[in-house]
Amino acid sequence: MGASDNFAKLPHIGEAVRRKEDYRFLTGSGQYTDDINLGNQRYAVFVRSPHAHANIRSVDTSRAEAMPGVAKVFTGQDIAGKMNGLPCGWLITSTDGTPMKEPPHPVLAQGKVRYVGDHVAMVVADTLEQARNAAEAVDVDYDVLSAVVDVRDAAKATPLHDAAPDNRCYKWAIGDKAAVDAVFAKAAKVSKIDLTNNRLIPNALEPRSAIGSFNRANDEYTLYVANQNPHVERLLMTAFVLGLPEHKVRVIAPDVGGGFGSKIFLYAEDVALTWAAKQLNCAIKWTADRSESFLSDAHGRDHVTHAEMAMDSQGKFLALRVHTDANLGAYLSTFSTAVPTILYATLLAGQYTTPQIYVEVDAWFTNTAPVDAYRGAGRPEATYLLERLVTRCAWDLGLPQDEIRERNMITSFPYQTPVALQYDTGDYLAALFKANALADVKGFEQRRKASEAKGLKRGMGYSSYIEACGIAPSNIAGALGARAGLFECGEIRVHPTGSVTVFTGSHSHGQGHETTFAQVVAARLGIPVENVDVVHGDTGRVPFGMGTYGSRSISVGGAAIMRALDKIETKAKKIAAHLMEAGDGDVEFSNGEFRIKGTDKKVSFGQVALTAYVPHNYPLDKLEPGLNETAFYDPTNFTFPAGTYICEVEVDPATGQVRVDRFTAVDDFGTIINPMIVEGQVHGGVAQGIGQALLEQCVYDKDTGQLLTGSFMDYAMPRASDFPQFKLDTVCTPCTHNPLGTKGCGEAGAIGSPPAVINAVLDALKDLGVQDLDMPATPSRVWEAIQAAKP
């Protein structure tokens, strides 16, 4: 544990410091991309395909371009040969050794459209209204083709791409198939499950928005964009699509109103606006309306899976066998190929000592919006599968849900799983036992009887999740197909007055980095939190960074900041030594003061900071002026948050209505910097997870490929009234390989909650004969399952 033990005792760590950024949000002073307006600005509207699959015979823009205020209508023909398609950031190799099928993903459609919402043309006009009117005047002649939306039908459907004639992107596997099959052949008991992980549409409060501009004076582009990783956006756009020198492009992601993964990616709109800004010598602004977001934002989940668990007669897990069909949508999005493989299959050991695991994944193209990372990115899919199956194992053996988990949980660390990952630390039993106590499991039967007296069915469901955060290290990830590094950068700039500015490559879009990172720096330097400012989201100010996703910010970005602070402290001790006429090896630093060991001599951090910039008291030939340091951190392993969630529901068998009555979450996030922010992250994640379990589902028409859930009239978002008061607690086993001991908390709630809810619903319906149920457990679906189960 080492450094993390000491760090947790410093001031400001573990305190529920109020978020510094909230004042500007609560007073309406936040600045989102759509709030920004530049000089000489025009507006863009995209003409989108109304068909899921069609050849484009022609695009007639003449009537649109003759309309008032229209500057230009760009089509696929205008950009052909002038830019590449959008890249995929992760190469997956199939089981036969061939690379995945990687068909072109044009910025504007060229010859063919492949999903409803595909980009056909971009209209640029003086006003938004003029651009909208002109977009309706663009005449596109389509030759409509048959469409496929269900991943189970993809292999037999009309090909979307010439590069993938059977619509398969790749077949990938991990584990020892022969060893697993041998275990199953001799197992005393085998439990099986078939399930679907329903497709979700991300709905951040702020829709995607972007402004592209070009400065002829210095030949530089600037892109303002609602994005989670501006440096990666710039890298992908310049190096892979537009072929521009990276230093000639500045990407600024100002305040971002939520992302949940959907704003990680490089989208066609961002490239088109940036390129067209030079062609028209003006700034061009685009903001999606909500209907456009439903069509064009990358969706999440959409897996169909069969899984089997082999056990001995006592319920000890012996082997796990899984096959998943993953829907990638019409094109490969930035990280889409990693989600059903590296981020999914490697987590299927869960918290359990299953000796053998084999996972096979087929990934398919369909005529739907691209599918990519959505809060949890592969780990919710893995947890949902495994925790539904573990509960099924318990019921098949007549065991309580907690008992089968306790019998199989890992208790010794480090633990090498059979699917590549090595867990460094954890205490899964402690989380399980604490969750049992907090949820008052002993009182469940009394509550069940009370529900029965009201004509309701009560059920309890468990989920013991684990996730991998802060994808690492870069060299291993690269060997597994990553086309980018996974490090993070931090710069500490100490000013002459002793205040500090932190520049981080991590990006905050609701996580509270401006507070949490300030707490880390304030604790280390012994200064007030108010004296620390955090800068992020601007490639023109931050040295470099890989952004925020995968709950990496504090464990990777925070560790980079700690390394920069190490350098600051080393130099500051030398300055303090000169001030106190001692050797720097005799200087100690704590609580904002430099002291000579064994004496009462001391100087404050502020004195040292001023001296660094007014260097009258130390030799310039040995020490440069200033106190400014930069560091990069590439983690040696993932971090592994884990926990146990317990859900209780009441189901009305007459209507199928499900009500979440109680929800308990016990998590291990390692060292917690700000418990208030962590609690908020868990609340948000659990809300999203319950939303998936009970309400949310993206539905396309099977014949036409039309999006049927294209607005909030049809796509059910959870409301505050859908949730009980959550009971939260934590256990703490600090991460062993980063200086803060942190593990990440942003996605845990969305990972652990869906199986807990569905397990609870099925527990409530067991005595009615309902054996299985897929998400979302809507009233109609539950009622139909009850009716189908009746003799």
PDB file of N, CA, C and O in Angstrom, residues 46-104:
ATOM      1  N   PHE A  46     -27.163  19.190 -41.557  1.00  0.00           N
ATOM      2  CA  PHE A  46     -26.815  17.988 -42.307  1.00  0.00           C
ATOM      3  C   PHE A  46     -28.075  17.352 -42.897  1.00  0.00           C
ATOM      4  O   PHE A  46     -29.092  17.193 -42.212  1.00  0.00           O
ATOM      5  N   VAL A  47     -27.966  17.017 -44.166  1.00  0.00           N
ATOM      6  CA  VAL A  47     -29.003  16.232 -44.831  1.00  0.00           C
ATOM      7  C   VAL A  47     -28.719  14.777 -44.510  1.00  0.00           C
ATOM      8  O   VAL A  47     -27.631  14.261 -44.803  1.00  0.00           O
ATOM      9  N   ARG A  48     -29.679  14.120 -43.906  1.00  0.00           N
ATOM     10  CA  ARG A  48     -29.466  12.742 -43.432  1.00  0.00           C
ATOM     11  C   ARG A  48     -30.372  11.770 -44.179  1.00  0.00           C
ATOM     12  O   ARG A  48     -31.480  12.107 -44.582  1.00  0.00           O
ATOM     13  N   SER A  49     -29.875  10.569 -44.303  1.00  0.00           N
ATOM     14  CA  SER A  49     -30.620   9.570 -45.060  1.00  0.00           C
ATOM     15  C   SER A  49     -31.916   9.191 -44.335  1.00  0.00           C
ATOM     16  O   SER A  49     -31.893   8.896 -43.139  1.00  0.00           O
ATOM     17  N   PRO A  50     -33.041   9.154 -45.085  1.00  0.00           N
ATOM     18  CA  PRO A  50     -34.284   8.646 -44.492  1.00  0.00           C
ATOM     19  C   PRO A  50     -34.403   7.130 -44.612  1.00  0.00           C
ATOM     20  O   PRO A  50     -35.365   6.546 -44.111  1.00  0.00           O
ATOM     21  N   HIS A  51     -33.422   6.525 -45.278  1.00  0.00           N
ATOM     22  CA  HIS A  51     -33.445   5.082 -45.511  1.00  0.00           C
ATOM     23  C   HIS A  51     -32.309   4.397 -44.761  1.00  0.00           C
ATOM     24  O   HIS A  51     -31.217   4.946 -44.616  1.00  0.00           O
ATOM     25  N   ALA A  52     -32.557   3.164 -44.341  1.00  0.00           N
ATOM     26  CA  ALA A  52     -31.540   2.415 -43.611  1.00  0.00           C
ATOM     27  C   ALA A  52     -30.470   1.850 -44.537  1.00  0.00           C
ATOM     28  O   ALA A  52     -29.322   1.654 -44.114  1.00  0.00           O
ATOM     29  N   HIS A  53     -30.843   1.623 -45.787  1.00  0.00           N
ATOM     30  CA  HIS A  53     -29.886   1.009 -46.726  1.00  0.00           C
ATOM     31  C   HIS A  53     -30.327   1.374 -48.134  1.00  0.00           C
ATOM     32  O   HIS A  53     -31.442   1.041 -48.553  1.00  0.00           O
ATOM     33  N   ALA A  54     -29.461   2.081 -48.841  1.00  0.00           N
ATOM     34  CA  ALA A  54     -29.836   2.491 -50.193  1.00  0.00           C
ATOM     35  C   ALA A  54     -28.610   2.941 -50.968  1.00  0.00           C
ATOM     36  O   ALA A  54     -27.659   3.483 -50.392  1.00  0.00           O
ATOM     37  N   ASN A  55     -28.652   2.700 -52.278  1.00  0.00           N
ATOM     38  CA  ASN A  55     -27.670   3.304 -53.172  1.00  0.00           C
ATOM     39  C   ASN A  55     -28.120   4.727 -53.496  1.00  0.00           C
ATOM     40  O   ASN A  55     -29.319   4.994 -53.629  1.00  0.00           O
ATOM     41  N   ILE A  56     -27.140   5.623 -53.613  1.00  0.00           N
ATOM     42  CA  ILE A  56     -27.443   7.002 -53.972  1.00  0.00           C
ATOM     43  C   ILE A  56     -27.269   7.135 -55.477  1.00  0.00           C
ATOM     44  O   ILE A  56     -26.150   7.044 -56.007  1.00  0.00           O
ATOM     45  N   ARG A  57     -28.390   7.355 -56.179  1.00  0.00           N
ATOM     46  CA  ARG A  57     -28.304   7.534 -57.636  1.00  0.00           C
ATOM     47  C   ARG A  57     -27.767   8.919 -57.973  1.00  0.00           C
ATOM     48  O   ARG A  57     -26.918   9.071 -58.863  1.00  0.00           O
ATOM     49  N   SER A  58     -28.260   9.936 -57.246  1.00  0.00           N
ATOM     50  CA  SER A  58     -27.817  11.307 -57.516  1.00  0.00           C
ATOM     51  C   SER A  58     -28.183  12.201 -56.337  1.00  0.00           C
ATOM     52  O   SER A  58     -29.080  11.892 -55.550  1.00  0.00           O
ATOM     53  N   VAL A  59     -27.447  13.310 -56.233  1.00  0.00           N
ATOM     54  CA  VAL A  59     -27.732  14.347 -55.234  1.00  0.00           C
ATOM     55  C   VAL A  59     -27.774  15.679 -55.978  1.00  0.00           C
ATOM     56  O   VAL A  59     -26.745  16.148 -56.489  1.00  0.00           O
ATOM     57  N   ASP A  60     -28.954  16.284 -56.067  1.00  0.00           N
ATOM     58  CA  ASP A  60     -29.134  17.556 -56.771  1.00  0.00           C
ATOM     59  C   ASP A  60     -29.201  18.686 -55.736  1.00  0.00           C
ATOM     60  O   ASP A  60     -30.152  18.767 -54.959  1.00  0.00           O
ATOM     61  N   THR A  61     -28.177  19.538 -55.740  1.00  0.00           N
ATOM     62  CA  THR A  61     -28.101  20.641 -54.765  1.00  0.00           C
ATOM     63  C   THR A  61     -28.444  21.986 -55.381  1.00  0.00           C
ATOM     64  O   THR A  61     -28.375  23.009 -54.694  1.00  0.00           O
ATOM     65  N   SER A  62     -28.796  22.025 -56.656  1.00  0.00           N
ATOM     66  CA  SER A  62     -28.941  23.302 -57.358  1.00  0.00           C
ATOM     67  C   SER A  62     -30.030  24.174 -56.754  1.00  0.00           C
ATOM     68  O   SER A  62     -29.834  25.389 -56.567  1.00  0.00           O
ATOM     69  N   ARG A  63     -31.183  23.609 -56.440  1.00  0.00           N
ATOM     70  CA  ARG A  63     -32.266  24.410 -55.872  1.00  0.00           C
ATOM     71  C   ARG A  63     -31.891  24.936 -54.491  1.00  0.00           C
ATOM     72  O   ARG A  63     -32.162  26.086 -54.153  1.00  0.00           O
ATOM     73  N   ALA A  64     -31.224  24.090 -53.699  1.00  0.00           N
ATOM     74  CA  ALA A  64     -30.820  24.517 -52.356  1.00  0.00           C
ATOM     75  C   ALA A  64     -29.793  25.635 -52.415  1.00  0.00           C
ATOM     76  O   ALA A  64     -29.867  26.616 -51.665  1.00  0.00           O
ATOM     77  N   GLU A  65     -28.819  25.531 -53.311  1.00  0.00           N
ATOM     78  CA  GLU A  65     -27.744  26.527 -53.378  1.00  0.00           C
ATOM     79  C   GLU A  65     -28.237  27.871 -53.919  1.00  0.00           C
ATOM     80  O   GLU A  65     -27.580  28.898 -53.725  1.00  0.00           O
ATOM     81  N   ALA A  66     -29.388  27.882 -54.579  1.00  0.00           N
ATOM     82  CA  ALA A  66     -29.950  29.129 -55.087  1.00  0.00           C
ATOM     83  C   ALA A  66     -30.811  29.847 -54.048  1.00  0.00           C
ATOM     84  O   ALA A  66     -31.252  30.981 -54.296  1.00  0.00           O
ATOM     85  N   MET A  67     -31.026  29.249 -52.908  1.00  0.00           N
ATOM     86  CA  MET A  67     -31.893  29.843 -51.889  1.00  0.00           C
ATOM     87  C   MET A  67     -31.163  30.939 -51.133  1.00  0.00           C
ATOM     88  O   MET A  67     -29.921  30.947 -51.046  1.00  0.00           O
ATOM     89  N   PRO A  68     -31.895  31.887 -50.546  1.00  0.00           N
ATOM     90  CA  PRO A  68     -31.273  33.029 -49.846  1.00  0.00           C
ATOM     91  C   PRO A  68     -30.348  32.585 -48.724  1.00  0.00           C
ATOM     92  O   PRO A  68     -30.682  31.698 -47.930  1.00  0.00           O
ATOM     93  N   GLY A  69     -29.169  33.211 -48.658  1.00  0.00           N
ATOM     94  CA  GLY A  69     -28.236  33.009 -47.549  1.00  0.00           C
ATOM     95  C   GLY A  69     -27.386  31.769 -47.641  1.00  0.00           C
ATOM     96  O   GLY A  69     -26.488  31.569 -46.812  1.00  0.00           O
ATOM     97  N   VAL A  70     -27.616  30.908 -48.612  1.00  0.00           N
ATOM     98  CA  VAL A  70     -26.875  29.650 -48.691  1.00  0.00           C
ATOM     99  C   VAL A  70     -25.489  29.910 -49.284  1.00  0.00           C
ATOM    100  O   VAL A  70     -25.349  30.473 -50.371  1.00  0.00           O
ATOM    101  N   ALA A  71     -24.465  29.480 -48.555  1.00  0.00           N
ATOM    102  CA  ALA A  71     -23.083  29.656 -49.021  1.00  0.00           C
ATOM    103  C   ALA A  71     -22.618  28.486 -49.874  1.00  0.00           C
ATOM    104  O   ALA A  71     -21.943  28.673 -50.894  1.00  0.00           O
ATOM    105  N   LYS A  72     -22.985  27.262 -49.452  1.00  0.00           N
ATOM    106  CA  LYS A  72     -22.519  26.079 -50.170  1.00  0.00           C
ATOM    107  C   LYS A  72     -23.227  24.840 -49.630  1.00  0.00           C
ATOM    108  O   LYS A  72     -23.567  24.773 -48.441  1.00  0.00           O
ATOM    109  N   VAL A  73     -23.468  23.890 -50.514  1.00  0.00           N
ATOM    110  CA  VAL A  73     -23.928  22.567 -50.100  1.00  0.00           C
ATOM    111  C   VAL A  73     -22.828  21.574 -50.475  1.00  0.00           C
ATOM    112  O   VAL A  73     -22.490  21.421 -51.656  1.00  0.00           O
ATOM    113  N   PHE A  74     -22.265  20.944 -49.475  1.00  0.00           N
ATOM    114  CA  PHE A  74     -21.200  19.973 -49.694  1.00  0.00           C
ATOM    115  C   PHE A  74     -21.786  18.566 -49.729  1.00  0.00           C
ATOM    116  O   PHE A  74     -22.635  18.207 -48.895  1.00  0.00           O
ATOM    117  N   THR A  75     -21.309  17.745 -50.673  1.00  0.00           N
ATOM    118  CA  THR A  75     -21.736  16.352 -50.769  1.00  0.00           C
ATOM    119  C   THR A  75     -20.518  15.445 -50.733  1.00  0.00           C
ATOM    120  O   THR A  75     -19.374  15.908 -50.707  1.00  0.00           O
ATOM    121  N   GLY A  76     -20.756  14.167 -50.783  1.00  0.00           N
ATOM    122  CA  GLY A  76     -19.661  13.205 -50.806  1.00  0.00           C
ATOM    123  C   GLY A  76     -18.738  13.415 -51.992  1.00  0.00           C
ATOM    124  O   GLY A  76     -17.529  13.179 -51.903  1.00  0.00           O
ATOM    125  N   GLN A  77     -19.305  13.861 -53.112  1.00  0.00           N
ATOM    126  CA  GLN A  77     -18.490  14.110 -54.297  1.00  0.00           C
ATOM    127  C   GLN A  77     -17.501  15.253 -54.076  1.00  0.00           C
ATOM    128  O   GLN A  77     -16.389  15.246 -54.598  1.00  0.00           O
ATOM    129  N   ASP A  78     -17.901  16.247 -53.249  1.00  0.00           N
ATOM    130  CA  ASP A  78     -17.035  17.394 -52.979  1.00  0.00           C
ATOM    131  C   ASP A  78     -15.810  17.018 -52.148  1.00  0.00           C
ATOM    132  O   ASP A  78     -14.764  17.669 -52.245  1.00  0.00           O
ATOM    133  N   ILE A  79     -15.945  16.029 -51.306  1.00  0.00           N
ATOM    134  CA  ILE A  79     -14.844  15.670 -50.409  1.00  0.00           C
ATOM    135  C   ILE A  79     -14.051  14.470 -50.898  1.00  0.00           C
ATOM    136  O   ILE A  79     -12.992  14.155 -50.340  1.00  0.00           O
ATOM    137  N   ALA A  80     -14.558  13.786 -51.921  1.00  0.00           N
ATOM    138  CA  ALA A  80     -13.867  12.593 -52.420  1.00  0.00           C
ATOM    139  C   ALA A  80     -12.448  12.944 -52.842  1.00  0.00           C
ATOM    140  O   ALA A  80     -12.217  13.880 -53.598  1.00  0.00           O
ATOM    141  N   GLY A  81     -11.478  12.189 -52.347  1.00  0.00           N
ATOM    142  CA  GLY A  81     -10.084  12.409 -52.664  1.00  0.00           C
ATOM    143  C   GLY A  81      -9.424  13.524 -51.883  1.00  0.00           C
ATOM    144  O   GLY A  81      -8.209  13.740 -52.003  1.00  0.00           O
ATOM    145  N   LYS A  82     -10.197  14.250 -51.075  1.00  0.00           N
ATOM    146  CA  LYS A  82      -9.643  15.368 -50.304  1.00  0.00           C
ATOM    147  C   LYS A  82      -9.490  15.038 -48.826  1.00  0.00           C
ATOM    148  O   LYS A  82      -8.892  15.803 -48.073  1.00  0.00           O
ATOM    149  N   MET A  83     -10.063  13.946 -48.408  1.00  0.00           N
ATOM    150  CA  MET A  83      -9.905  13.501 -47.026  1.00  0.00           C
ATOM    151  C   MET A  83     -10.173  12.013 -46.962  1.00  0.00           C
ATOM    152  O   MET A  83     -10.820  11.439 -47.837  1.00  0.00           O
ATOM    153  N   ASN A  84      -9.661  11.394 -45.911  1.00  0.00           N
ATOM    154  CA  ASN A  84      -9.925   9.979 -45.673  1.00  0.00           C
ATOM    155  C   ASN A  84     -11.200   9.820 -44.857  1.00  0.00           C
ATOM    156  O   ASN A  84     -11.774  10.789 -44.355  1.00  0.00           O
ATOM    157  N   GLY A  85     -11.627   8.564 -44.698  1.00  0.00           N
ATOM    158  CA  GLY A  85     -12.767   8.295 -43.850  1.00  0.00           C
ATOM    159  C   GLY A  85     -12.394   8.336 -42.380  1.00  0.00           C
ATOM    160  O   GLY A  85     -11.227   8.496 -42.004  1.00  0.00           O
ATOM    161  N   LEU A  86     -13.396   8.192 -41.525  1.00  0.00           N
ATOM    162  CA  LEU A  86     -13.167   8.202 -40.083  1.00  0.00           C
ATOM    163  C   LEU A  86     -12.446   6.920 -39.663  1.00  0.00           C
ATOM    164  O   LEU A  86     -12.807   5.825 -40.109  1.00  0.00           O
ATOM    165  N   PRO A  87     -11.425   7.020 -38.789  1.00  0.00           N
ATOM    166  CA  PRO A  87     -10.650   5.832 -38.408  1.00  0.00           C
ATOM    167  C   PRO A  87     -11.268   5.085 -37.224  1.00  0.00           C
ATOM    168  O   PRO A  87     -12.034   5.655 -36.439  1.00  0.00           O
ATOM    169  N   CYS A  88     -10.913   3.839 -37.122  1.00  0.00           N
ATOM    170  CA  CYS A  88     -11.213   3.051 -35.925  1.00  0.00           C
ATOM    171  C   CYS A  88      -9.939   2.964 -35.090  1.00  0.00           C
ATOM    172  O   CYS A  88      -8.858   2.713 -35.620  1.00  0.00           O
ATOM    173  N   GLY A  89     -10.063   3.165 -33.805  1.00  0.00           N
ATOM    174  CA  GLY A  89      -8.890   3.264 -32.943  1.00  0.00           C
ATOM    175  C   GLY A  89      -8.386   1.966 -32.357  1.00  0.00           C
ATOM    176  O   GLY A  89      -7.424   1.976 -31.584  1.00  0.00           O
ATOM    177  N   TRP A  90      -9.017   0.837 -32.699  1.00  0.00           N
ATOM    178  CA  TRP A  90      -8.584  -0.433 -32.098  1.00  0.00           C
ATOM    179  C   TRP A  90      -8.697  -1.547 -33.130  1.00  0.00           C
ATOM    180  O   TRP A  90      -9.788  -1.826 -33.629  1.00  0.00           O
ATOM    181  N   LEU A  91      -7.579  -2.161 -33.461  1.00  0.00           N
ATOM    182  CA  LEU A  91      -7.546  -3.257 -34.428  1.00  0.00           C
ATOM    183  C   LEU A  91      -7.728  -4.586 -33.711  1.00  0.00           C
ATOM    184  O   LEU A  91      -6.955  -4.931 -32.808  1.00  0.00           O
ATOM    185  N   ILE A  92      -8.732  -5.336 -34.104  1.00  0.00           N
ATOM    186  CA  ILE A  92      -8.974  -6.681 -33.563  1.00  0.00           C
ATOM    187  C   ILE A  92      -8.586  -7.707 -34.620  1.00  0.00           C
ATOM    188  O   ILE A  92      -8.909  -7.562 -35.801  1.00  0.00           O
ATOM    189  N   THR A  93      -7.885  -8.736 -34.194  1.00  0.00           N
ATOM    190  CA  THR A  93      -7.472  -9.813 -35.088  1.00  0.00           C
ATOM    191  C   THR A  93      -8.374 -11.025 -34.881  1.00  0.00           C
ATOM    192  O   THR A  93      -8.609 -11.450 -33.740  1.00  0.00           O
ATOM    193  N   SER A  94      -8.893 -11.566 -35.966  1.00  0.00           N
ATOM    194  CA  SER A  94      -9.802 -12.706 -35.890  1.00  0.00           C
ATOM    195  C   SER A  94      -9.060 -13.970 -35.473  1.00  0.00           C
ATOM    196  O   SER A  94      -7.817 -14.045 -35.509  1.00  0.00           O
ATOM    197  N   THR A  95      -9.821 -14.979 -35.121  1.00  0.00           N
ATOM    198  CA  THR A  95      -9.247 -16.242 -34.655  1.00  0.00           C
ATOM    199  C   THR A  95      -8.405 -16.919 -35.736  1.00  0.00           C
ATOM    200  O   THR A  95      -7.507 -17.717 -35.421  1.00  0.00           O
ATOM    201  N   ASP A  96      -8.685 -16.621 -37.002  1.00  0.00           N
ATOM    202  CA  ASP A  96      -7.883 -17.228 -38.077  1.00  0.00           C
ATOM    203  C   ASP A  96      -6.630 -16.423 -38.397  1.00  0.00           C
ATOM    204  O   ASP A  96      -5.913 -16.735 -39.365  1.00  0.00           O
ATOM    205  N   GLY A  97      -6.355 -15.368 -37.601  1.00  0.00           N
ATOM    206  CA  GLY A  97      -5.148 -14.587 -37.795  1.00  0.00           C
ATOM    207  C   GLY A  97      -5.286 -13.414 -38.748  1.00  0.00           C
ATOM    208  O   GLY A  97      -4.342 -12.629 -38.917  1.00  0.00           O
ATOM    209  N   THR A  98      -6.451 -13.261 -39.362  1.00  0.00           N
ATOM    210  CA  THR A  98      -6.658 -12.144 -40.277  1.00  0.00           C
ATOM    211  C   THR A  98      -7.156 -10.921 -39.521  1.00  0.00           C
ATOM    212  O   THR A  98      -7.841 -11.040 -38.502  1.00  0.00           O
ATOM    213  N   PRO A  99      -6.822  -9.720 -40.013  1.00  0.00           N
ATOM    214  CA  PRO A  99      -7.321  -8.518 -39.348  1.00  0.00           C
ATOM    215  C   PRO A  99      -8.822  -8.360 -39.566  1.00  0.00           C
ATOM    216  O   PRO A  99      -9.384  -8.900 -40.525  1.00  0.00           O
ATOM    217  N   MET A 100      -9.457  -7.635 -38.675  1.00  0.00           N
ATOM    218  CA  MET A 100     -10.884  -7.365 -38.802  1.00  0.00           C
ATOM    219  C   MET A 100     -11.186  -6.670 -40.133  1.00  0.00           C
ATOM    220  O   MET A 100     -10.318  -6.028 -40.732  1.00  0.00           O
ATOM    221  N   LYS A 101     -12.424  -6.794 -40.595  1.00  0.00           N
ATOM    222  CA  LYS A 101     -12.850  -6.080 -41.790  1.00  0.00           C
ATOM    223  C   LYS A 101     -13.056  -4.612 -41.402  1.00  0.00           C
ATOM    224  O   LYS A 101     -13.792  -4.309 -40.470  1.00  0.00           O
ATOM    225  N   GLU A 102     -12.391  -3.730 -42.132  1.00  0.00           N
ATOM    226  CA  GLU A 102     -12.389  -2.314 -41.777  1.00  0.00           C
ATOM    227  C   GLU A 102     -12.811  -1.477 -42.989  1.00  0.00           C
ATOM    228  O   GLU A 102     -11.993  -0.811 -43.622  1.00  0.00           O
ATOM    229  N   PRO A 103     -14.099  -1.504 -43.326  1.00  0.00           N
ATOM    230  CA  PRO A 103     -14.560  -0.776 -44.509  1.00  0.00           C
ATOM    231  C   PRO A 103     -14.492   0.736 -44.308  1.00  0.00           C
ATOM    232  O   PRO A 103     -14.466   1.213 -43.171  1.00  0.00           O
ATOM    233  N   PRO A 104     -14.441   1.503 -45.385  1.00  0.00           N
ATOM    234  CA  PRO A 104     -14.378   2.961 -45.256  1.00  0.00           C
ATOM    235  C   PRO A 104     -15.599   3.518 -44.537  1.00  0.00           C
ATOM    236  O   PRO A 104     -16.714   2.993 -44.664  1.00  0.00           O
TER     237      PRO A 104
END
